[in-house]
Amino acid sequence: MELMIKGANEKVKKMDEQQNNLKDFVVKELEKLKNMLKQLAECYQLMRGGETDLGAEIEEVRALYRKEMLQRKLLYNQLQELRGNIRVFCRIKPDKSSCLTVSDESISLVNVHGKKMEFEFDKIYDQKVSQSDIFENTKPIITSAVDGYNVCIIAYGQTGSGKTFTMMGPEKDPGVNLRAVQELFSVAKTREKVTFKITAQMLEVYNEQIKDLLRDPKDPKPVDIIIRIMGKTVKIENAVETEITAPDDVKKMIKRGDVNRHTAQTKMNTNSSRSHLLLKINVEITDKVTGGRTVGSLTLVDLAGSEKIAKSGAEGQTLIEAAAINKSLSSLGQVFSALRSKSVHVPYRNSKLTQLLQPSLGGDAKACIFVNCSPLDNNSSETLSTLEFGQNARQVELGKAGQNIVAGPGKPPGAEAGPGKPPAAGAGPGKPPAAGAGPGKPPAAKK
């Protein structure tokens, strides 16, 4: 065991070295690119109005720019692939007593049979960690959404374990949701030669129905939310989609939608979420130089907590809600089990939650899962289930992530493809079939 741990530590150190080398290289290449464009602008200003034709020089610089941009994206995504397309973090809720034993590499507890159970995660956050520390290791995959990838961040755990605090957080110390949007704008604004458009939807899955949290609850017209899976994208029809021009817009939107979310008081939580919350952000980037366009998405998920009815004291409507919550969480676990075993059939259609998450877990996306744990002795069985879920998810291999690229003006689809380009969605062994595929039914047409 000591040799295994030593070998694992050496691998982690080597990966960190590779990561730092790649970061340094990317920074240097971007600096070279900026200087090159600056020189072009100065040259053009000096010679404008003269007889010299700068067309060939400009076209040459444009070609170099395309090459640099492609190389930067390949390097960055190579860096992410070294760390895995699905990462699982464990966060422990602060409390005076604890049934957990925590180290830098692992977390353990003793089950009802007296056996010590040990689990390893990409990162374990103890009870003293801050919201900014939590986000630090999540930040890198946010850049991938700007580059045209599907990215998903999920908080999982029993009711009262701190999922909503991790994702939403208080106004003065926000969680992952607001920090992720701030990072999106920060990354997009550093790219001088692109235009970007960011839109958002806020939904909840309540009793196996999708509710639009941005729609006025007093609106007398009933609206059915329809899910359409098209290749690597999910279209949510009849749901309000708001354009976001600044992080403050998201703050107002979340505040507005949170008022409409279903919550209730239970014995385990005074403000228990009775639904799964999804904040879906779409990022469309258009390159001013090449005309190429990428469409990425960032799905932020605050799952309702799993709960034992005997502990939560749920009855009446809350009992119905608890049954629906546990059923959908069970369906999510089945999806991860199927992905881990590379099953031909992945049961995405078993719940509305897994249907909405299919593009984010369907084999060519990037995902991050927070498993939130309560350290209390009387919650040890639920904590064990949470840790087992996280361990199961960590063993899933999503495969190489693929960009959602739209060809530039005058280019046929796929014109950007080249050496080292990720394969098209649906390609590769162990890939789950496209939504809607089945016996006697052809796979969905690729976009």
Short mmCIF file of C-alpha atoms in Angstrom, two decimals:
data_model
loop_
_atom_site.label_atom_id
_atom_site.label_comp_id
_atom_site.label_asym_id
_atom_site.label_seq_id
_atom_site.Cartn_x
_atom_site.Cartn_y
_atom_site.Cartn_z
CA MET A 1 0.00 0.00 0.00
CA GLU A 2 2.88 2.39 0.87
CA LEU A 3 4.47 1.69 -2.52
CA MET A 4 1.16 2.41 -4.25
CA ILE A 5 0.75 5.70 -2.37
CA LYS A 6 4.37 6.66 -3.12
CA GLY A 7 3.88 5.86 -6.81
CA ALA A 8 0.64 7.87 -6.90
CA ASN A 9 2.37 10.86 -5.25
CA GLU A 10 5.17 10.74 -7.83
CA LYS A 11 2.59 10.71 -10.65
CA VAL A 12 0.81 13.71 -9.13
CA LYS A 13 4.12 15.62 -8.86
CA LYS A 14 4.95 14.81 -12.47
CA MET A 15 1.49 15.97 -13.60
CA ASP A 16 1.92 19.22 -11.65
CA GLU A 17 5.28 19.81 -13.35
CA GLN A 18 3.71 19.18 -16.77
CA GLN A 19 0.86 21.51 -15.87
CA ASN A 20 3.21 24.33 -14.84
CA ASN A 21 5.33 23.88 -17.97
CA LEU A 22 2.23 24.06 -20.17
CA LYS A 23 1.00 27.17 -18.37
CA ASP A 24 4.35 28.93 -18.85
CA PHE A 25 4.42 27.97 -22.52
CA VAL A 26 0.86 29.20 -23.12
CA VAL A 27 1.62 32.54 -21.45
CA LYS A 28 4.75 33.03 -23.59
CA GLU A 29 2.94 32.11 -26.80
CA LEU A 30 0.11 34.52 -26.05
CA GLU A 31 2.63 37.30 -25.37
CA LYS A 32 4.31 36.62 -28.72
CA LEU A 33 0.92 36.78 -30.42
CA LYS A 34 0.07 40.12 -28.80
CA ASN A 35 3.40 41.62 -29.88
CA MET A 36 2.92 40.33 -33.41
CA LEU A 37 -0.53 41.92 -33.71
CA LYS A 38 0.78 45.17 -32.23
CA GLN A 39 3.57 45.31 -34.81
CA LEU A 40 1.07 44.70 -37.59
CA ALA A 41 -1.11 47.57 -36.38
CA GLU A 42 1.88 49.95 -36.21
CA CYS A 43 3.03 48.91 -39.67
CA TYR A 44 -0.41 49.42 -41.11
CA GLN A 45 -0.70 52.88 -39.58
CA LEU A 46 2.67 53.94 -41.01
CA MET A 47 1.99 52.68 -44.50
CA ARG A 48 -1.73 53.48 -44.80
CA GLY A 49 -2.31 55.75 -47.76
CA GLY A 50 0.87 54.60 -49.53
CA GLU A 51 1.12 52.39 -52.55
CA THR A 52 2.31 49.28 -50.73
CA ASP A 53 -0.24 46.46 -50.73
CA LEU A 54 -0.46 44.99 -47.25
CA GLY A 55 -2.98 42.29 -48.23
CA ALA A 56 -0.44 39.45 -48.34
CA GLU A 57 1.17 40.49 -45.05
CA ILE A 58 -2.18 40.76 -43.30
CA GLU A 59 -3.25 37.35 -44.62
CA GLU A 60 0.02 35.83 -43.39
CA VAL A 61 -0.47 37.28 -39.91
CA ARG A 62 -4.06 36.07 -39.93
CA ALA A 63 -2.88 32.53 -40.70
CA LEU A 64 -0.34 32.73 -37.89
CA TYR A 65 -3.08 33.97 -35.56
CA ARG A 66 -5.27 30.98 -36.42
CA LYS A 67 -2.35 28.65 -35.76
CA GLU A 68 -1.55 30.28 -32.41
CA MET A 69 -5.18 30.15 -31.28
CA LEU A 70 -5.51 26.48 -32.23
CA GLN A 71 -2.25 25.64 -30.46
CA ARG A 72 -3.32 27.51 -27.32
CA LYS A 73 -6.62 25.61 -27.14
CA LEU A 74 -4.95 22.25 -27.74
CA LEU A 75 -2.36 22.94 -25.03
CA TYR A 76 -4.93 24.08 -22.50
CA ASN A 77 -7.18 21.09 -23.08
CA GLN A 78 -4.20 18.75 -22.95
CA LEU A 79 -3.53 20.21 -19.52
CA GLN A 80 -7.10 19.48 -18.44
CA GLU A 81 -6.97 15.94 -19.83
CA LEU A 82 -3.92 15.25 -17.64
CA ARG A 83 -6.18 15.92 -14.67
CA GLY A 84 -9.16 13.99 -16.07
CA ASN A 85 -12.38 15.15 -17.68
CA ILE A 86 -14.36 14.28 -14.56
CA ARG A 87 -13.05 15.43 -11.19
CA VAL A 88 -14.56 14.69 -7.79
CA PHE A 89 -13.98 16.90 -4.75
CA CYS A 90 -15.11 16.14 -1.20
CA ARG A 91 -16.18 18.94 1.16
CA ILE A 92 -16.86 18.34 4.85
CA LYS A 93 -19.43 20.49 6.61
CA PRO A 94 -18.04 22.23 9.73
CA ASP A 95 -19.11 20.64 13.02
CA LYS A 96 -17.61 20.10 16.48
CA SER A 97 -17.79 16.29 16.38
CA SER A 98 -16.72 14.09 13.48
CA CYS A 99 -16.97 10.45 12.45
CA LEU A 100 -14.44 11.09 9.67
CA THR A 101 -10.66 10.74 9.55
CA VAL A 102 -9.17 13.07 6.95
CA SER A 103 -5.73 13.35 5.32
CA ASP A 104 -4.52 15.17 2.21
CA GLU A 105 -5.08 12.14 0.00
CA SER A 106 -7.95 10.21 1.62
CA ILE A 107 -10.97 10.24 3.90
CA SER A 108 -12.16 7.30 6.00
CA LEU A 109 -14.88 6.24 8.42
CA VAL A 110 -15.96 3.05 10.18
CA ASN A 111 -19.16 1.39 8.92
CA VAL A 112 -21.85 -0.31 11.03
CA HIS A 113 -19.91 -3.59 10.89
CA GLY A 114 -16.80 -1.98 12.40
CA LYS A 115 -14.87 -2.05 9.13
CA LYS A 116 -12.76 0.97 8.19
CA MET A 117 -13.79 2.31 4.76
CA GLU A 118 -11.29 4.53 2.94
CA PHE A 119 -11.94 6.77 -0.08
CA GLU A 120 -9.70 8.87 -2.32
CA PHE A 121 -10.74 11.99 -4.23
CA ASP A 122 -9.07 14.58 -6.44
CA LYS A 123 -9.25 17.03 -3.55
CA ILE A 124 -10.54 16.84 0.02
CA TYR A 125 -11.61 20.07 1.72
CA ASP A 126 -11.68 20.01 5.51
CA GLN A 127 -14.00 22.01 7.74
CA LYS A 128 -11.85 25.17 7.74
CA VAL A 129 -11.74 25.73 3.96
CA SER A 130 -13.09 29.00 2.50
CA GLN A 131 -15.44 29.55 -0.44
CA SER A 132 -12.60 31.05 -2.52
CA ASP A 133 -10.41 27.98 -1.84
CA ILE A 134 -13.27 25.73 -2.96
CA PHE A 135 -13.51 27.58 -6.26
CA GLU A 136 -9.77 27.66 -6.95
CA ASN A 137 -9.57 24.08 -8.24
CA THR A 138 -12.85 24.46 -10.10
CA LYS A 139 -11.79 27.59 -11.96
CA PRO A 140 -9.69 25.94 -14.73
CA ILE A 141 -12.59 24.08 -16.33
CA ILE A 142 -14.60 27.31 -16.60
CA THR A 143 -12.20 28.37 -19.37
CA SER A 144 -13.29 25.30 -21.33
CA ALA A 145 -16.86 26.66 -21.59
CA VAL A 146 -15.43 29.77 -23.27
CA ASP A 147 -13.55 27.48 -25.68
CA GLY A 148 -16.77 25.76 -26.78
CA TYR A 149 -17.01 22.75 -24.46
CA ASN A 150 -19.91 21.46 -22.35
CA VAL A 151 -18.99 21.85 -18.69
CA CYS A 152 -20.98 20.67 -15.67
CA ILE A 153 -20.48 21.33 -11.93
CA ILE A 154 -22.65 19.32 -9.52
CA ALA A 155 -23.12 19.39 -5.74
CA TYR A 156 -24.27 16.07 -4.24
CA GLY A 157 -24.97 14.95 -0.67
CA GLN A 158 -27.58 14.31 1.99
CA THR A 159 -29.99 17.03 3.04
CA GLY A 160 -28.31 19.61 5.31
CA SER A 161 -24.74 18.73 4.22
CA GLY A 162 -23.96 22.16 2.74
CA LYS A 163 -24.63 21.72 -1.01
CA THR A 164 -26.55 24.97 -1.41
CA PHE A 165 -23.91 26.83 0.60
CA THR A 166 -21.22 25.45 -1.73
CA MET A 167 -23.09 26.35 -4.92
CA MET A 168 -25.01 29.50 -3.92
CA GLY A 169 -23.41 30.78 -0.73
CA PRO A 170 -24.45 33.95 1.13
CA GLU A 171 -24.42 37.32 -0.63
CA LYS A 172 -21.20 38.47 1.07
CA ASP A 173 -19.39 35.18 0.46
CA PRO A 174 -20.83 33.70 -2.76
CA GLY A 175 -20.43 30.10 -3.81
CA VAL A 176 -19.45 28.42 -7.05
CA ASN A 177 -22.37 29.73 -9.13
CA LEU A 178 -21.62 33.46 -8.99
CA ARG A 179 -17.84 32.97 -8.96
CA ALA A 180 -18.10 30.79 -12.09
CA VAL A 181 -20.03 33.48 -13.97
CA GLN A 182 -17.53 36.14 -12.86
CA GLU A 183 -14.73 33.93 -14.18
CA LEU A 184 -16.56 33.47 -17.51
CA PHE A 185 -16.69 37.22 -18.03
CA SER A 186 -13.10 37.65 -16.88
CA VAL A 187 -11.80 35.04 -19.35
CA ALA A 188 -13.96 36.27 -22.24
CA LYS A 189 -12.88 39.91 -21.77
CA THR A 190 -9.18 39.05 -21.95
CA ARG A 191 -9.67 37.85 -25.53
CA GLU A 192 -9.38 41.03 -27.54
CA LYS A 193 -10.18 39.57 -30.95
CA VAL A 194 -13.54 37.97 -30.11
CA THR A 195 -17.09 38.97 -29.38
CA PHE A 196 -19.10 37.00 -26.87
CA LYS A 197 -22.73 36.51 -25.92
CA ILE A 198 -23.77 34.90 -22.64
CA THR A 199 -27.32 33.78 -21.90
CA ALA A 200 -28.80 31.91 -18.93
CA GLN A 201 -31.77 29.80 -17.86
CA MET A 202 -32.73 28.83 -14.30
CA LEU A 203 -34.75 25.65 -13.82
CA GLU A 204 -35.76 23.21 -11.13
CA VAL A 205 -36.76 19.55 -11.33
CA TYR A 206 -39.63 19.21 -8.87
CA ASN A 207 -41.57 15.95 -8.52
CA GLU A 208 -40.28 14.84 -11.95
CA GLN A 209 -41.50 18.04 -13.60
CA ILE A 210 -39.32 20.84 -14.98
CA LYS A 211 -40.22 24.27 -13.65
CA ASP A 212 -38.97 27.59 -15.07
CA LEU A 213 -37.84 29.67 -12.08
CA LEU A 214 -37.56 32.85 -14.16
CA ARG A 215 -41.19 32.80 -15.27
CA ASP A 216 -43.63 34.89 -13.23
CA PRO A 217 -45.45 32.40 -10.95
CA LYS A 218 -48.59 34.52 -11.31
CA ASP A 219 -48.62 33.98 -15.09
CA PRO A 220 -52.01 32.31 -15.74
CA LYS A 221 -50.85 30.56 -18.92
CA PRO A 222 -49.57 27.03 -18.18
CA VAL A 223 -46.36 26.26 -20.07
CA ASP A 224 -44.85 22.82 -20.62
CA ILE A 225 -41.05 22.78 -20.60
CA ILE A 226 -39.78 20.48 -23.36
CA ILE A 227 -36.33 18.86 -23.46
CA ARG A 228 -34.81 18.26 -26.89
CA ILE A 229 -31.45 16.50 -27.12
CA MET A 230 -29.62 17.35 -30.35
CA GLY A 231 -26.17 15.81 -30.55
CA LYS A 232 -24.06 17.39 -27.81
CA THR A 233 -26.58 20.09 -26.93
CA VAL A 234 -29.80 20.13 -24.95
CA LYS A 235 -32.49 22.59 -25.99
CA ILE A 236 -34.93 23.58 -23.27
CA GLU A 237 -37.97 24.93 -25.06
CA ASN A 238 -40.53 27.32 -23.56
CA ALA A 239 -38.16 28.36 -20.76
CA VAL A 240 -37.15 32.00 -20.29
CA GLU A 241 -33.60 32.64 -21.53
CA THR A 242 -32.00 35.87 -20.30
CA GLU A 243 -28.99 37.59 -21.85
CA ILE A 244 -26.28 38.33 -19.28
CA THR A 245 -24.06 41.37 -19.85
CA ALA A 246 -22.42 41.55 -16.41
CA PRO A 247 -22.03 39.34 -13.31
CA ASP A 248 -24.52 41.55 -11.44
CA ASP A 249 -27.20 40.45 -13.92
CA VAL A 250 -26.70 36.86 -12.76
CA LYS A 251 -26.86 37.89 -9.12
CA LYS A 252 -30.25 39.51 -9.72
CA MET A 253 -31.44 36.56 -11.80
CA ILE A 254 -30.45 34.00 -9.12
CA LYS A 255 -32.15 36.08 -6.43
CA ARG A 256 -35.31 36.25 -8.52
CA GLY A 257 -35.32 32.54 -9.33
CA ASP A 258 -34.44 31.43 -5.79
CA VAL A 259 -37.66 33.01 -4.50
CA ASN A 260 -39.66 30.65 -6.75
CA ARG A 261 -37.79 27.47 -5.72
CA HIS A 262 -39.62 24.82 -3.69
CA THR A 263 -38.30 24.53 -0.12
CA ALA A 264 -39.70 23.16 3.16
CA GLN A 265 -38.74 22.67 6.79
CA THR A 266 -37.79 19.16 7.92
CA LYS A 267 -36.25 17.71 11.08
CA MET A 268 -32.86 17.71 9.33
CA ASN A 269 -32.93 21.15 7.71
CA THR A 270 -34.92 24.31 8.43
CA ASN A 271 -34.81 25.31 4.75
CA SER A 272 -34.58 22.03 2.84
CA SER A 273 -34.52 22.20 -0.97
CA ARG A 274 -37.33 20.05 -2.37
CA SER A 275 -36.08 20.21 -5.95
CA HIS A 276 -32.91 19.99 -8.04
CA LEU A 277 -31.73 23.44 -9.19
CA LEU A 278 -30.03 23.89 -12.57
CA LEU A 279 -28.45 27.15 -13.70
CA LYS A 280 -27.66 26.67 -17.40
CA ILE A 281 -25.34 29.24 -19.00
CA ASN A 282 -24.63 29.28 -22.73
CA VAL A 283 -21.50 31.01 -24.05
CA GLU A 284 -21.24 31.93 -27.74
CA ILE A 285 -17.82 33.16 -28.88
CA THR A 286 -17.17 34.61 -32.36
CA ASP A 287 -13.60 35.14 -33.53
CA LYS A 288 -13.33 38.51 -35.32
CA VAL A 289 -10.29 37.38 -37.31
CA THR A 290 -11.34 33.93 -38.54
CA GLY A 291 -15.11 34.34 -38.31
CA GLY A 292 -15.27 30.96 -36.53
CA ARG A 293 -17.79 30.46 -33.76
CA THR A 294 -17.89 28.16 -30.74
CA VAL A 295 -20.87 27.51 -28.49
CA GLY A 296 -20.07 26.24 -25.00
CA SER A 297 -22.28 25.63 -21.99
CA LEU A 298 -21.82 25.70 -18.23
CA THR A 299 -24.43 23.80 -16.19
CA LEU A 300 -24.36 24.47 -12.44
CA VAL A 301 -26.39 21.95 -10.43
CA ASP A 302 -27.46 22.13 -6.79
CA LEU A 303 -29.06 18.74 -6.21
CA ALA A 304 -31.76 18.24 -3.60
CA GLY A 305 -30.45 16.19 -0.68
CA SER A 306 -30.99 12.48 -0.30
CA GLU A 307 -32.81 11.73 2.93
CA LYS A 308 -34.17 8.95 5.10
CA ILE A 309 -37.86 9.50 5.80
CA ALA A 310 -37.50 8.34 9.43
CA LYS A 311 -34.91 11.06 10.08
CA SER A 312 -36.41 13.93 8.08
CA GLY A 313 -39.93 13.31 9.42
CA ALA A 314 -41.36 13.95 5.95
CA GLU A 315 -45.10 13.47 5.61
CA GLY A 316 -47.84 14.52 3.23
CA GLN A 317 -46.45 16.69 0.42
CA THR A 318 -42.87 16.58 1.73
CA LEU A 319 -43.07 12.77 1.71
CA ILE A 320 -44.06 12.82 -1.98
CA GLU A 321 -41.20 15.24 -2.68
CA ALA A 322 -38.71 13.06 -0.80
CA ALA A 323 -39.72 10.00 -2.84
CA ALA A 324 -39.26 11.92 -6.12
CA ILE A 325 -35.87 13.28 -4.96
CA ASN A 326 -34.55 9.86 -3.95
CA LYS A 327 -35.80 8.30 -7.20
CA SER A 328 -34.04 10.87 -9.40
CA LEU A 329 -30.81 10.63 -7.37
CA SER A 330 -30.97 6.85 -7.76
CA SER A 331 -31.33 7.36 -11.54
CA LEU A 332 -28.24 9.60 -11.50
CA GLY A 333 -26.32 6.87 -9.69
CA GLN A 334 -27.43 4.34 -12.31
CA VAL A 335 -26.14 6.63 -15.08
CA PHE A 336 -22.71 6.84 -13.42
CA SER A 337 -22.64 3.06 -12.93
CA ALA A 338 -23.45 2.51 -16.61
CA LEU A 339 -20.79 5.02 -17.69
CA ARG A 340 -18.21 3.45 -15.39
CA SER A 341 -18.84 -0.03 -16.80
CA LYS A 342 -18.96 1.38 -20.38
CA SER A 343 -22.42 -0.08 -20.84
CA VAL A 344 -23.95 0.13 -24.32
CA HIS A 345 -27.14 1.51 -22.80
CA VAL A 346 -26.98 4.46 -20.40
CA PRO A 347 -30.38 5.09 -18.72
CA TYR A 348 -30.58 8.86 -19.18
CA ARG A 349 -34.33 8.70 -19.80
CA ASN A 350 -35.13 7.32 -16.35
CA SER A 351 -35.62 10.82 -14.92
CA LYS A 352 -35.93 14.45 -16.00
CA LEU A 353 -32.74 15.25 -14.08
CA THR A 354 -30.59 12.80 -16.05
CA GLN A 355 -32.17 13.89 -19.34
CA LEU A 356 -31.12 17.48 -18.62
CA LEU A 357 -27.61 16.36 -17.67
CA GLN A 358 -27.07 14.01 -20.64
CA PRO A 359 -24.99 16.46 -22.76
CA SER A 360 -22.80 17.16 -19.71
CA LEU A 361 -22.21 13.48 -18.91
CA GLY A 362 -22.58 11.92 -22.36
CA GLY A 363 -18.98 11.15 -23.10
CA ASP A 364 -17.37 14.30 -24.46
CA ALA A 365 -17.89 16.93 -21.75
CA LYS A 366 -16.01 18.05 -18.65
CA ALA A 367 -17.55 17.54 -15.24
CA CYS A 368 -16.75 18.40 -11.63
CA ILE A 369 -18.66 16.91 -8.69
CA PHE A 370 -18.65 18.14 -5.09
CA VAL A 371 -19.67 15.44 -2.64
CA ASN A 372 -20.76 17.24 0.51
CA CYS A 373 -20.49 15.25 3.77
CA SER A 374 -21.86 15.68 7.27
CA PRO A 375 -19.27 14.61 9.88
CA LEU A 376 -21.85 13.83 12.61
CA ASP A 377 -21.90 10.30 14.02
CA ASN A 378 -25.66 9.94 13.57
CA ASN A 379 -25.25 10.72 9.85
CA SER A 380 -22.47 8.19 9.24
CA SER A 381 -24.60 5.83 7.09
CA GLU A 382 -25.70 8.70 4.80
CA THR A 383 -22.12 10.01 4.68
CA LEU A 384 -20.91 6.54 3.67
CA SER A 385 -23.48 6.46 0.82
CA THR A 386 -22.33 9.91 -0.32
CA LEU A 387 -18.67 8.88 -0.34
CA GLU A 388 -19.51 5.69 -2.26
CA PHE A 389 -21.41 7.76 -4.84
CA GLY A 390 -18.39 10.05 -5.25
CA GLN A 391 -16.00 7.11 -5.56
CA ASN A 392 -18.24 5.57 -8.22
CA ALA A 393 -18.39 8.86 -10.17
CA ARG A 394 -14.60 9.29 -9.94
CA GLN A 395 -14.06 6.00 -11.77
CA VAL A 396 -16.06 7.18 -14.79
CA GLU A 397 -14.04 7.88 -17.94
CA LEU A 398 -15.95 10.42 -20.01
CA GLY A 399 -13.47 10.23 -22.87
CA LYS A 400 -11.87 13.08 -24.75
CA ALA A 401 -13.94 16.26 -24.61
CA GLY A 402 -15.13 17.73 -27.91
CA GLN A 403 -15.67 21.34 -28.93
CA ASN A 404 -18.96 22.66 -30.28
CA ILE A 405 -17.58 24.46 -33.35
CA VAL A 406 -19.60 26.33 -35.93
CA ALA A 407 -17.73 26.93 -39.22
CA GLY A 408 -16.75 30.51 -40.07
CA PRO A 409 -18.05 32.46 -43.09
CA GLY A 410 -17.41 30.70 -46.37
CA LYS A 411 -16.16 27.54 -44.69
CA PRO A 412 -17.82 24.15 -44.83
CA PRO A 413 -18.63 22.49 -41.49
CA GLY A 414 -15.56 20.83 -40.01
CA ALA A 415 -13.17 23.21 -41.80
CA GLU A 416 -11.39 23.84 -38.51
CA ALA A 417 -10.64 20.14 -38.04
CA GLY A 418 -7.01 19.14 -38.19
CA PRO A 419 -4.28 17.12 -36.49
CA GLY A 420 -4.95 16.73 -32.79
CA LYS A 421 -8.56 17.86 -33.19
CA PRO A 422 -11.00 16.08 -30.86
CA PRO A 423 -13.17 13.49 -32.62
CA ALA A 424 -16.76 14.31 -33.43
CA ALA A 425 -19.38 13.60 -30.77
CA GLY A 426 -20.49 9.99 -30.87
CA ALA A 427 -17.14 8.68 -32.15
CA GLY A 428 -15.00 6.19 -30.31
CA PRO A 429 -15.41 2.90 -28.51
CA GLY A 430 -17.62 2.77 -25.43
CA LYS A 431 -19.52 5.87 -26.56
CA PRO A 432 -23.15 5.96 -25.43
CA PRO A 433 -25.62 6.03 -28.33
CA ALA A 434 -27.20 9.32 -29.35
CA ALA A 435 -30.43 10.28 -27.57
CA GLY A 436 -33.35 8.51 -29.14
CA ALA A 437 -31.26 5.69 -30.64
CA GLY A 438 -32.51 2.17 -30.00
CA PRO A 439 -33.53 -1.09 -31.65
CA GLY A 440 -34.97 -0.44 -35.07
CA LYS A 441 -34.26 3.23 -34.79
CA PRO A 442 -31.35 4.98 -36.55
CA PRO A 443 -29.05 7.17 -34.47
CA ALA A 444 -29.92 10.84 -34.29
CA ALA A 445 -28.45 12.86 -37.12
CA LYS A 446 -25.24 14.62 -36.23
CA LYS A 447 -25.35 18.36 -36.21
#
